[in-house]
PDB file of C-alpha atoms in Angstrom:
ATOM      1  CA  UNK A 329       0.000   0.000   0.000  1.00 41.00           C
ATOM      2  CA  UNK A 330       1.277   3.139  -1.015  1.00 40.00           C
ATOM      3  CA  UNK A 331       2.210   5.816   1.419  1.00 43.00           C
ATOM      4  CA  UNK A 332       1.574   8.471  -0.281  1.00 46.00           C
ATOM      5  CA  UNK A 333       1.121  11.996   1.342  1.00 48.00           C
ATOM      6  CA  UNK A 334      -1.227  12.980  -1.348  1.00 78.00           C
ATOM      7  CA  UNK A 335      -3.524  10.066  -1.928  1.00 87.00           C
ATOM      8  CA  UNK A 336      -7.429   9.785  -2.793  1.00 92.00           C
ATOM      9  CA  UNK A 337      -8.731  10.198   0.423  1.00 95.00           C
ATOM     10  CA  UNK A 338     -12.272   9.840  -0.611  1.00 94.00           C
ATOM     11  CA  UNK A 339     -11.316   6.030  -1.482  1.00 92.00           C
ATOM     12  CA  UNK A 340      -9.743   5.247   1.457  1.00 94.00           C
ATOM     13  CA  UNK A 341     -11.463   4.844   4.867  1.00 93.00           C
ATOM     14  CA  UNK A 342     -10.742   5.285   8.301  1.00 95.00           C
ATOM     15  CA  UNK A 343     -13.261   4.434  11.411  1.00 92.00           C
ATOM     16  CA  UNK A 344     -16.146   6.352  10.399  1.00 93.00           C
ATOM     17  CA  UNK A 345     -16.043   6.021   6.682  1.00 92.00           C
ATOM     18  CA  UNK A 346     -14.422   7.758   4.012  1.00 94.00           C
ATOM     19  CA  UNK A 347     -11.662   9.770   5.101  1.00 95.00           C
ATOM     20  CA  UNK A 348     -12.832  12.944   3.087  1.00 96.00           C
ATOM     21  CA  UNK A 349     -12.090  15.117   6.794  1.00 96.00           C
ATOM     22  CA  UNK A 350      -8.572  13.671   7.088  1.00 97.00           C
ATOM     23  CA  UNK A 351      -6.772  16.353   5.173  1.00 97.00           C
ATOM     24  CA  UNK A 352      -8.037  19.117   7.133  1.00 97.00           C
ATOM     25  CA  UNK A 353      -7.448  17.660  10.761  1.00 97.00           C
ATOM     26  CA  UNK A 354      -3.706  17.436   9.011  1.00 97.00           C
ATOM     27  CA  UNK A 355      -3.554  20.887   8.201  1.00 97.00           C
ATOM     28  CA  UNK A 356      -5.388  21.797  11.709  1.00 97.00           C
ATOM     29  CA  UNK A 357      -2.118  20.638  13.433  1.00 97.00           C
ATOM     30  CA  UNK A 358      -0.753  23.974  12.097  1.00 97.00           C
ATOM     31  CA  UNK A 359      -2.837  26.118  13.512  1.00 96.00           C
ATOM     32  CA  UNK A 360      -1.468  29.187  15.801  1.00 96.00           C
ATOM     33  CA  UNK A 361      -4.295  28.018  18.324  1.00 97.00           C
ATOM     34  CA  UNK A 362      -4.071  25.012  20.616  1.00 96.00           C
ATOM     35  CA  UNK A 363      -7.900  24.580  21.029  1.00 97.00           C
ATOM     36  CA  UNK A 364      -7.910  24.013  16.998  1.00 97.00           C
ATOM     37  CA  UNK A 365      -4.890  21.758  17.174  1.00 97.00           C
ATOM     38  CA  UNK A 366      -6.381  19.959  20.265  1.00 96.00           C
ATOM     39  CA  UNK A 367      -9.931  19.465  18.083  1.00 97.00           C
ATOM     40  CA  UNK A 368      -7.702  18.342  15.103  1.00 97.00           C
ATOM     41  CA  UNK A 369      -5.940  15.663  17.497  1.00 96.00           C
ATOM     42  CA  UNK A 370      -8.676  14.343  18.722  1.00 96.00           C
ATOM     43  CA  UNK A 371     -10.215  13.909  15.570  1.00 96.00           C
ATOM     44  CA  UNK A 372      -7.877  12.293  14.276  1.00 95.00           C
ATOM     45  CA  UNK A 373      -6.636   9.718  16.657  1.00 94.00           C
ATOM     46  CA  UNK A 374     -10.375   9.188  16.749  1.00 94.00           C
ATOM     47  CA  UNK A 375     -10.260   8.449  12.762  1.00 95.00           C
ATOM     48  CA  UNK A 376      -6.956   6.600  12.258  1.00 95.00           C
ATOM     49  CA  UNK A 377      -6.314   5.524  15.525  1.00 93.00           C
ATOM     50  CA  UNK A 378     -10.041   4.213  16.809  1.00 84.00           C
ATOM     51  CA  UNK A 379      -9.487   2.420  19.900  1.00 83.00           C
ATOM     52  CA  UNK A 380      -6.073   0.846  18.970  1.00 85.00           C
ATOM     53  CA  UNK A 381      -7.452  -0.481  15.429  1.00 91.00           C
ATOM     54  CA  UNK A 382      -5.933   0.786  12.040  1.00 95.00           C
ATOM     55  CA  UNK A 383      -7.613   1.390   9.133  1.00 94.00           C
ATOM     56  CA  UNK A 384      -7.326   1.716   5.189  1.00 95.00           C
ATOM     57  CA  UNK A 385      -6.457   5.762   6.010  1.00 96.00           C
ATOM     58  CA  UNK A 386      -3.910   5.202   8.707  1.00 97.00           C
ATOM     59  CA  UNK A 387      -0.635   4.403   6.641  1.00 97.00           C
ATOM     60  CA  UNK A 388      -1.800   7.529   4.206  1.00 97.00           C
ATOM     61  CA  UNK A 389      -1.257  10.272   7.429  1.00 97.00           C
ATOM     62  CA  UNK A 390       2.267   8.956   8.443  1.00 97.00           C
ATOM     63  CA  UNK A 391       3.993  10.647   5.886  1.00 97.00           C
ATOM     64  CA  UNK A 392       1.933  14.197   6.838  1.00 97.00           C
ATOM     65  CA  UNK A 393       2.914  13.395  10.072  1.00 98.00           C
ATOM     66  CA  UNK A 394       6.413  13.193  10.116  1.00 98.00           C
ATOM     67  CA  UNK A 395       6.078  16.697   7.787  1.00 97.00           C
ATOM     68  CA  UNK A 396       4.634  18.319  10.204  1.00 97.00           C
ATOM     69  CA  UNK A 397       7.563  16.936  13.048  1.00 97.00           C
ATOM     70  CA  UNK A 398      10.206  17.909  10.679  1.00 96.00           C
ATOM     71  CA  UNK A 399       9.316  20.968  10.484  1.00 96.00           C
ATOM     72  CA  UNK A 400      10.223  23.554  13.377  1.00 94.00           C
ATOM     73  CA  UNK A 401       7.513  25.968  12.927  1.00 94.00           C
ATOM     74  CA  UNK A 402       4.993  23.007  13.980  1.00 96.00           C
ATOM     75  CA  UNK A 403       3.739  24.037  16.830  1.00 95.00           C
ATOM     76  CA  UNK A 404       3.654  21.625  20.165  1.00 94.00           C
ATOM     77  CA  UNK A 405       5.938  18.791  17.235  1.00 97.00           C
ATOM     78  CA  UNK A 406       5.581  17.022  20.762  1.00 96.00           C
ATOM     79  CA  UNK A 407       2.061  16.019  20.416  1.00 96.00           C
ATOM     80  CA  UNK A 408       2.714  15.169  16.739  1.00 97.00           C
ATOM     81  CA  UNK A 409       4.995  12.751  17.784  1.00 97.00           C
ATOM     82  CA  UNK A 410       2.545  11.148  20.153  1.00 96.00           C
ATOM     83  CA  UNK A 411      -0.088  10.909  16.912  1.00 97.00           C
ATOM     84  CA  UNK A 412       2.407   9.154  14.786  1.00 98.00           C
ATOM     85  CA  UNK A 413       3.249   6.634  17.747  1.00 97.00           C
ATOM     86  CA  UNK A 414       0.087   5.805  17.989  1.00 96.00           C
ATOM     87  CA  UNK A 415      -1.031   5.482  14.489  1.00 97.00           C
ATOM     88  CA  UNK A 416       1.997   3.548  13.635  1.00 97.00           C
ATOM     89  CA  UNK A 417       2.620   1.031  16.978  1.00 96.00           C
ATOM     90  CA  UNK A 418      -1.277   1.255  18.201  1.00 94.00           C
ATOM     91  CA  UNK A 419      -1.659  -0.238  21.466  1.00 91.00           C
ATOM     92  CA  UNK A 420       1.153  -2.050  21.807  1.00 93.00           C
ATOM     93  CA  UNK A 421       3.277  -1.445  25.373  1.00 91.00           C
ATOM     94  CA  UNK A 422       6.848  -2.160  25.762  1.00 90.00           C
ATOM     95  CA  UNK A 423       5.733  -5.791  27.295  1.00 89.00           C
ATOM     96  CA  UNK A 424       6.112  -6.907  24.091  1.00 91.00           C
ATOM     97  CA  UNK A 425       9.719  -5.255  23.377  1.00 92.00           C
ATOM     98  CA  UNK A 426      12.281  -6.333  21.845  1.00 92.00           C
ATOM     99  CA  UNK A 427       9.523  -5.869  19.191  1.00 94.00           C
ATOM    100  CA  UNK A 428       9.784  -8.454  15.605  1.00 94.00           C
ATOM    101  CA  UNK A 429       7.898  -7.065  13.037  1.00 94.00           C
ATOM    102  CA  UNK A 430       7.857 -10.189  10.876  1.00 93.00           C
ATOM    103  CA  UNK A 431       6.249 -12.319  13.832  1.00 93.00           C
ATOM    104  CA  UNK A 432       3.949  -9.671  14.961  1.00 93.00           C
ATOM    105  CA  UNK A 433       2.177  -9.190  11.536  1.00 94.00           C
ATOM    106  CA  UNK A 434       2.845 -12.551   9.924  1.00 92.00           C
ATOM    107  CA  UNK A 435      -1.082 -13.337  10.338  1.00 83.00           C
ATOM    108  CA  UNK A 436      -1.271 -10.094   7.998  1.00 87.00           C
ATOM    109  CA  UNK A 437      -0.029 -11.790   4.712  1.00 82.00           C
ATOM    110  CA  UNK A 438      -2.999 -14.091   4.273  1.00 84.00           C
ATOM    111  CA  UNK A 439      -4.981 -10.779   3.917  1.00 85.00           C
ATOM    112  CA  UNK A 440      -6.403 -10.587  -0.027  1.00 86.00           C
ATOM    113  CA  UNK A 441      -7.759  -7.808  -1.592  1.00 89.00           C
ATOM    114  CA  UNK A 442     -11.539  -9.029  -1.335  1.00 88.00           C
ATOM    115  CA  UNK A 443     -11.260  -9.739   2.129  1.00 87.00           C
ATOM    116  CA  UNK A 444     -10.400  -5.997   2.891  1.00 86.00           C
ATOM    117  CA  UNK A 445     -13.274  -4.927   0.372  1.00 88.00           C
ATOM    118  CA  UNK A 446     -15.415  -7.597   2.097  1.00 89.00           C
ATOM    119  CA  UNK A 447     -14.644  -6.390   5.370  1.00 88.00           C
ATOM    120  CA  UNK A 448     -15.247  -2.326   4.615  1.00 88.00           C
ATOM    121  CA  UNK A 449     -18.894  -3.711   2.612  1.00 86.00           C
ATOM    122  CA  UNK A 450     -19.963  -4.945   6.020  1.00 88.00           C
ATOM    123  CA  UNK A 451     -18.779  -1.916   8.382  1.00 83.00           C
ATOM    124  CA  UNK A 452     -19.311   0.900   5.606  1.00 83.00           C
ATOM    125  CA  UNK A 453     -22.109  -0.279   2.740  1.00 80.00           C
ATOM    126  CA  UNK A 454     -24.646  -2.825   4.232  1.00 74.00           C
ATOM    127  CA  UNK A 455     -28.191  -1.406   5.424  1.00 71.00           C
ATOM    128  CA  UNK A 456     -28.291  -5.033   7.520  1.00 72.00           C
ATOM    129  CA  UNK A 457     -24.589  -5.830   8.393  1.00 68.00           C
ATOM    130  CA  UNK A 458     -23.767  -9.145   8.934  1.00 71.00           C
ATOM    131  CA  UNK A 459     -20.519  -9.228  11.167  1.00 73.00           C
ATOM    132  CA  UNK A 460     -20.624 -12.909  11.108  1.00 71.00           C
ATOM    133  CA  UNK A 461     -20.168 -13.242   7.250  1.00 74.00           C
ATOM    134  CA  UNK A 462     -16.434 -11.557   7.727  1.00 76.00           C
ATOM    135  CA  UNK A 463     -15.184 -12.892  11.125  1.00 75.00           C
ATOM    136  CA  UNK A 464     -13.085 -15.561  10.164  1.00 80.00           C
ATOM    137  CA  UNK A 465     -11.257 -12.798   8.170  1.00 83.00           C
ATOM    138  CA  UNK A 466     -11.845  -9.424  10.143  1.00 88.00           C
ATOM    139  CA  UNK A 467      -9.291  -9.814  12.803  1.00 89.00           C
ATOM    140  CA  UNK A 468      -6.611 -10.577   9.960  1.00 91.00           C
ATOM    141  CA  UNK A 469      -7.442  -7.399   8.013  1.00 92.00           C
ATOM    142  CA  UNK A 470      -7.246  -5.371  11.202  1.00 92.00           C
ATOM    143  CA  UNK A 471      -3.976  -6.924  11.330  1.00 93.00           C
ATOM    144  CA  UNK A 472      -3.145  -6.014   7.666  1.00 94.00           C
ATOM    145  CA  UNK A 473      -4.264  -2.431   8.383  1.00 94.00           C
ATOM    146  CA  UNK A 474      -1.684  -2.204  11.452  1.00 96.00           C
ATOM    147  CA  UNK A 475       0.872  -3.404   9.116  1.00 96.00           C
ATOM    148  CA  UNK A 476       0.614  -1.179   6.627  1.00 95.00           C
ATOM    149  CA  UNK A 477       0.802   1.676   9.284  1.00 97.00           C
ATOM    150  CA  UNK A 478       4.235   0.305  11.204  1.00 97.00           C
ATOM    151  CA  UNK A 479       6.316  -0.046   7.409  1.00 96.00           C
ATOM    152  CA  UNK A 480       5.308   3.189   6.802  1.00 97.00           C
ATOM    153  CA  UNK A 481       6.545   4.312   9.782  1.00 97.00           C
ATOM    154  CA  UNK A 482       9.327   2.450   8.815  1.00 97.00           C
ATOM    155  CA  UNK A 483      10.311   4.410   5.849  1.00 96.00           C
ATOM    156  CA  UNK A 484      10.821   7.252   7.600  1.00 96.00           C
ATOM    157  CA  UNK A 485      13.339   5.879  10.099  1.00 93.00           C
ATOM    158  CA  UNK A 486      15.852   8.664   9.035  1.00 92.00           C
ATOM    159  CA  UNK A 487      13.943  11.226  10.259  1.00 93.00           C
ATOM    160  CA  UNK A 488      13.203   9.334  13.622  1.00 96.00           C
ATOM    161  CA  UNK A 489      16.762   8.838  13.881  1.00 96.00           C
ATOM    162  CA  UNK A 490      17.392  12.885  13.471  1.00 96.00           C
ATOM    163  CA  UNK A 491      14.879  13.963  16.354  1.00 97.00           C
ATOM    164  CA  UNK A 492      16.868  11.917  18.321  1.00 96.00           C
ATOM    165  CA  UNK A 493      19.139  14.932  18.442  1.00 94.00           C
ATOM    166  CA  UNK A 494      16.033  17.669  18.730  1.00 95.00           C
ATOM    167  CA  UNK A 495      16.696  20.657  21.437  1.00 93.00           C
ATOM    168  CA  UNK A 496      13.106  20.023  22.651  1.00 94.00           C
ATOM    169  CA  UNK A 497      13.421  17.370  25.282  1.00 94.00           C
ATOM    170  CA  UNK A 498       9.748  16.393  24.848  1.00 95.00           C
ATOM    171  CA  UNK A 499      10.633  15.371  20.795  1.00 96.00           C
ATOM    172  CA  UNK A 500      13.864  13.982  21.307  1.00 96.00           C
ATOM    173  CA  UNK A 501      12.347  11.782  24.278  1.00 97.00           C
ATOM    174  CA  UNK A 502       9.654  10.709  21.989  1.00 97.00           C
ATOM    175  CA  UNK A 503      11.607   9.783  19.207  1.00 97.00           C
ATOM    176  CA  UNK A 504      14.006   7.440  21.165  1.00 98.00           C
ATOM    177  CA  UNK A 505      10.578   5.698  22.321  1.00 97.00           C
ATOM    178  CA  UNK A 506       9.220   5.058  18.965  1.00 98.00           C
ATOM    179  CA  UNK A 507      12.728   4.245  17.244  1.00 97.00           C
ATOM    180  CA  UNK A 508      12.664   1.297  19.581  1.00 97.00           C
ATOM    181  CA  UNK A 509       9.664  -0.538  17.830  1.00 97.00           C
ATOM    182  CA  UNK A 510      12.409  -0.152  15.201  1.00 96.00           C
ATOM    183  CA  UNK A 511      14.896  -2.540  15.705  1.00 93.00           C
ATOM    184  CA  UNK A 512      15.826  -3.469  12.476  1.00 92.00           C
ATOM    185  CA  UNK A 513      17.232   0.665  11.581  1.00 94.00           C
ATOM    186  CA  UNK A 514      20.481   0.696  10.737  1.00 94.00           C
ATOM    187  CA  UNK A 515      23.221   2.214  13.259  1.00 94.00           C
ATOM    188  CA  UNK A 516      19.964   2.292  16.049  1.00 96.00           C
ATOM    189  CA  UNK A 517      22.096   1.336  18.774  1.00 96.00           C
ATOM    190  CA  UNK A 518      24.819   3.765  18.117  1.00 96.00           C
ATOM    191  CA  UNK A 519      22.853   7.084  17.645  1.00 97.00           C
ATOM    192  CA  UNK A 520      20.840   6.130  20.904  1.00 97.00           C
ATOM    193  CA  UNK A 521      24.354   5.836  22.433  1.00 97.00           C
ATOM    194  CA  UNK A 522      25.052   9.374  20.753  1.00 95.00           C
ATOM    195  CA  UNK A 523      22.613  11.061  22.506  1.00 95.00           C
ATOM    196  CA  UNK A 524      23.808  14.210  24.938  1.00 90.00           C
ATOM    197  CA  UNK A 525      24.344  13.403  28.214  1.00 82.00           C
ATOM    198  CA  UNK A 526      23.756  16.096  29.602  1.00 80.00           C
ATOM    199  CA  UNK A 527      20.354  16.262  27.485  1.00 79.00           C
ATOM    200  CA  UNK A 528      18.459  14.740  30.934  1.00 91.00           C
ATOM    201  CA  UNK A 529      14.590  13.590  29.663  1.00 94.00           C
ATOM    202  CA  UNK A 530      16.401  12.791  26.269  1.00 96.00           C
ATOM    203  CA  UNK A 531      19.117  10.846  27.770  1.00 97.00           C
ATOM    204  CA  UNK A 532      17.367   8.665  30.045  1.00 96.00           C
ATOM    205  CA  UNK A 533      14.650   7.504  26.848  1.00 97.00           C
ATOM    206  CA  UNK A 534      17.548   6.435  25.160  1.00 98.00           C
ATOM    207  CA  UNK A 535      18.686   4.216  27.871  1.00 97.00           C
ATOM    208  CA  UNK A 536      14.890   2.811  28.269  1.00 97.00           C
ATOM    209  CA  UNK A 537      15.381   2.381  24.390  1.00 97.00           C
ATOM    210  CA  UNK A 538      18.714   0.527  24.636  1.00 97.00           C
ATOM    211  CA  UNK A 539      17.071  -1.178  27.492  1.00 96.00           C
ATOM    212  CA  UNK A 540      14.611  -3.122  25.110  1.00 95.00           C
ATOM    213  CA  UNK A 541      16.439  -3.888  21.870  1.00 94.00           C
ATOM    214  CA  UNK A 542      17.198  -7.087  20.907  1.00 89.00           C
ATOM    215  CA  UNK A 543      20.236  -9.320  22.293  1.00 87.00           C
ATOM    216  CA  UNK A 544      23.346  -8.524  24.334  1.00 88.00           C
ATOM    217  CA  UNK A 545      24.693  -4.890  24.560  1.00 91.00           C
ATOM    218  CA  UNK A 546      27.342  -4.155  22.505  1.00 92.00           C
ATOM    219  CA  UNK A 547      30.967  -2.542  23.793  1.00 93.00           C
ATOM    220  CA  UNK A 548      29.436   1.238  23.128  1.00 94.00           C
ATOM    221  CA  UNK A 549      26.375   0.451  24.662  1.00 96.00           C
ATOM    222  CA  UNK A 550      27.959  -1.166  27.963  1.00 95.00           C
ATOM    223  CA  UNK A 551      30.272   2.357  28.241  1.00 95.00           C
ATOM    224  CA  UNK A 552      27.306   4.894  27.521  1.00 96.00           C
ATOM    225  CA  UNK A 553      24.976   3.080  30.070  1.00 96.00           C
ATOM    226  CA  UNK A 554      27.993   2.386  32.658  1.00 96.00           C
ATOM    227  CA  UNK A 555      29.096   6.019  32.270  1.00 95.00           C
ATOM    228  CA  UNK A 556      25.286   6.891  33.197  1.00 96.00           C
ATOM    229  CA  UNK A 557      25.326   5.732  36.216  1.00 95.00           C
ATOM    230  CA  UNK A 558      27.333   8.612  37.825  1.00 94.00           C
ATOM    231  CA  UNK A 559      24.740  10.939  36.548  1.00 94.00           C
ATOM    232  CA  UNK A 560      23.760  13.970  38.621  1.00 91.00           C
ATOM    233  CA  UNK A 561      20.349  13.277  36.944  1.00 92.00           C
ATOM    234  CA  UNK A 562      18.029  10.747  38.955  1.00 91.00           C
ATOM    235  CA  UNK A 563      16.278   9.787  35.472  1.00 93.00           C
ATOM    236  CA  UNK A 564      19.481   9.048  33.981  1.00 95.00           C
ATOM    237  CA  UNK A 565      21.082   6.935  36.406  1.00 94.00           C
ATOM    238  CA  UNK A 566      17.888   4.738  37.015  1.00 95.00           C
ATOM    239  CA  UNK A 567      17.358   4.167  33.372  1.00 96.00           C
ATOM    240  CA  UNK A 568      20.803   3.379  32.774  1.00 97.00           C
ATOM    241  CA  UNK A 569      20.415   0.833  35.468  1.00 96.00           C
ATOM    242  CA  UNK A 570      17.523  -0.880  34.302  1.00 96.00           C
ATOM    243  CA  UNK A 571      19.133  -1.156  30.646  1.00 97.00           C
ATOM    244  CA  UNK A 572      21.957  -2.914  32.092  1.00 96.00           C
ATOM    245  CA  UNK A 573      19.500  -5.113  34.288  1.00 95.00           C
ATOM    246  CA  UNK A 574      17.839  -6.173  31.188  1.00 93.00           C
ATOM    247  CA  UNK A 575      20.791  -6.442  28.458  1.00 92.00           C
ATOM    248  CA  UNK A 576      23.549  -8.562  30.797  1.00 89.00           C
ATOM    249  CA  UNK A 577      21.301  -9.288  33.992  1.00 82.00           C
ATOM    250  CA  UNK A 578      24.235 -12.292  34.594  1.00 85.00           C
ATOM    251  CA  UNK A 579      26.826  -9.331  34.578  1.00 88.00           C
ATOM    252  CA  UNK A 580      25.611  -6.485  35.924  1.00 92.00           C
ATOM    253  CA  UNK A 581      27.833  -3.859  37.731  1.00 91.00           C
ATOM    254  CA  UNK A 582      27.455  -3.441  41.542  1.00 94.00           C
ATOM    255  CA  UNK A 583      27.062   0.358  40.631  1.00 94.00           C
ATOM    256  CA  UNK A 584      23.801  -0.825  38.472  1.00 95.00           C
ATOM    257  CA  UNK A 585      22.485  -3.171  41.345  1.00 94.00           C
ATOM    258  CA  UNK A 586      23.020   0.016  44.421  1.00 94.00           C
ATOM    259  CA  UNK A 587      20.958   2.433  41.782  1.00 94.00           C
ATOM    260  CA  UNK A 588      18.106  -0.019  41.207  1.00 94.00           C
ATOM    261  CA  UNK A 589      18.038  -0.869  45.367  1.00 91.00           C
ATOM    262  CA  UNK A 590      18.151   2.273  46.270  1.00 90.00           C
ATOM    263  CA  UNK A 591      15.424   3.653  43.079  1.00 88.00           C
ATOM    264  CA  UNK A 592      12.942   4.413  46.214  1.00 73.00           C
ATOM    265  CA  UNK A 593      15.217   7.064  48.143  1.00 68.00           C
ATOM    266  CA  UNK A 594      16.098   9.191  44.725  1.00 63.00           C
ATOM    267  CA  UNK A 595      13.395  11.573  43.652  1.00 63.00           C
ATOM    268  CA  UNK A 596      12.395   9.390  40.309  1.00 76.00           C
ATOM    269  CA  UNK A 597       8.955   9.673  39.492  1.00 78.00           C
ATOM    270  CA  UNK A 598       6.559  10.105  36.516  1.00 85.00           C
ATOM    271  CA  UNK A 599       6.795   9.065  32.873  1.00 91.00           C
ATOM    272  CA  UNK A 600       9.067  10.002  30.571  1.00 94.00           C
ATOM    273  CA  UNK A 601       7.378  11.386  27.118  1.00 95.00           C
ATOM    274  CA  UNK A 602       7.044   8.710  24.474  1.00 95.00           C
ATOM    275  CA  UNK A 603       6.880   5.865  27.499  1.00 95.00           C
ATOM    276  CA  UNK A 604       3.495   4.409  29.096  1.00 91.00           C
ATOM    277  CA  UNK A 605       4.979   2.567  32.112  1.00 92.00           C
ATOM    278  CA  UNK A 606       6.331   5.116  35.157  1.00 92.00           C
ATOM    279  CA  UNK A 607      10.165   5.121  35.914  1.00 93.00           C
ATOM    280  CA  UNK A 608       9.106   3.193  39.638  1.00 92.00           C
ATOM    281  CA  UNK A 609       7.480   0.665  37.174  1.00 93.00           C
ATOM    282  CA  UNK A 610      10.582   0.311  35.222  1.00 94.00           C
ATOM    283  CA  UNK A 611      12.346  -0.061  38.401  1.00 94.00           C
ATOM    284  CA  UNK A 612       9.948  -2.619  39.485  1.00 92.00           C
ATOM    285  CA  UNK A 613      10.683  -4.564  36.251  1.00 91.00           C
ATOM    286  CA  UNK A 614      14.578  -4.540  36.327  1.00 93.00           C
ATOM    287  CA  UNK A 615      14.595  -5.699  40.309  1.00 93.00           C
ATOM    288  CA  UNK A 616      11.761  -8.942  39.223  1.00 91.00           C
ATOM    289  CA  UNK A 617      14.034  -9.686  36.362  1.00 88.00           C
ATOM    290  CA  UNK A 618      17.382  -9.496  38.754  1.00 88.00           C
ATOM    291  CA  UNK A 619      15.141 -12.004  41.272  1.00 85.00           C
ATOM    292  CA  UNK A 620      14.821  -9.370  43.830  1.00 79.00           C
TER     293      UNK A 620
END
């Protein structure tokens, strides 16, 4: 399915039917006034993003998406970033990290052409819908749908990769938490190991990034996150220490060990943007995996 930022958005359909209102809950996201922007948000995630599910539409406002981000006259790029998560990961919470693409969406392939039109005939087109007719196939297409939303996301991995290095702490933190559904980007690892230490919120997502990609850390990974534990920054240290819980639990540096004990006593609270699960949760996590 083609990405494409200009496509026929009368033919394609999101959650409520045809996706006619798409283009201007884009261009709403420009607006000088938040209450506009806020309406176009909700609109959207409403449209693309219903409830977790993608649809037909959702690939087609990725590309929009990450215009919008790249460009620093967006206002609140922040909250853009939180849109594209969603329409391109859905649901999905970093229980399921290290993340495989190929595994999660291999139910996807078996999707044909008439079972998608079948599908959108009974949501969109019958006066009598009958749900039962397409529910051996409905869950697939759903599936299908999600696909086509993550590989678009996917083609724009160099631009993920670049808001890694953002000024706003809020964008930079987001993009480390959405490159990690990402595993397969080239140089990943090492441009989440580039990131400034001194950057604080940006920082300690990259750890929580490193934290959940695949297999053992390699030799500029282990530095970066060992080096992060003498942070002045409470974030920084406990992420640090819960990357090197999860990546070489058998290993794991007495430094690591006295942050993650002593998590409680630090003032280390709240979410980092991008992340669903609080830094006491990650904590929590890290000490269950160690067997404390």
């Amino acid at each position: 399915m083609s990405s494409s930022s200009h496509p026929d958005w009368a033919c394609l359909h999101h959650a409520y039917g045809p996706a006619v209102d798409v283009p201007g809950q884009l261009a709403a996201l420009s607006s000088a006034d938040p209450v506009v922007r806020g309406a176009a948000v909700s609109a959207l995630s409403g449209n693309v993003h219903h409830q977790g599910t993608r649809w037909p539409a959702s690939a087609h406002v990725v590309t929009p998406l990450v215009v919008l981000a790249d460009t620093p006259t967006t206002p609140d790029r922040a909250t853009v970033l939180h849109l594209l998560h969603a329409v391109a990961i859905g649901d999905l919470r970093d229980d399921v990290l290290p993340f495989d693409p190929v595994r999660a969406f291999a139910g996807a392939e078996r999707v044909g052409p008439s079972d998608e039109a079948a599908v959108l005939r009974v949501l969109f087109e019958d006066e009598d819908p009958d749900l039962d007719s397409v529910a051996d196939v409905a869950d697939a297409v759903a599936l299908r749908w999600a696909a086509d939303a993550y590989r678009a996301a996917a083609r724009h991995a160099p631009s993920f990769l670049a808001w890694l290095e953002d000024p706003a702490p809020a964008v930079a933190s987001r993009a480390a938490a959405l490159l990690v559904w990402f595993p397969a980007v080239p140089g990943l690892a090492t441009a989440l190991v580039g990131v400034g230490f001194d950057t604080g919120t940006a920082r300690a997502s990259a750890n929580l990034a490193l934290a959940f990609l695949p297999g053992p850390p390699g030799s500029g990974e282990l530095a970066a996150l060992t080096a992060c534990l003498a942070s002045a920054n409470g974030a920084v240290r406990v992420t640090a220490a819960v990357a090197l819980a999860r990546r070489q639990a058998t290993a794991l540096p007495d430094e690591a060990l006295t942050v993650l004990v002593h998590a409680d006593d630090d003032e280390v609270t709240g979410v980092l943007p991008g992340w669903d699960r609080s830094l006491r949760g990650h904590v929590a996590l890290a000490l269950r995996r160690l067997g404390l």
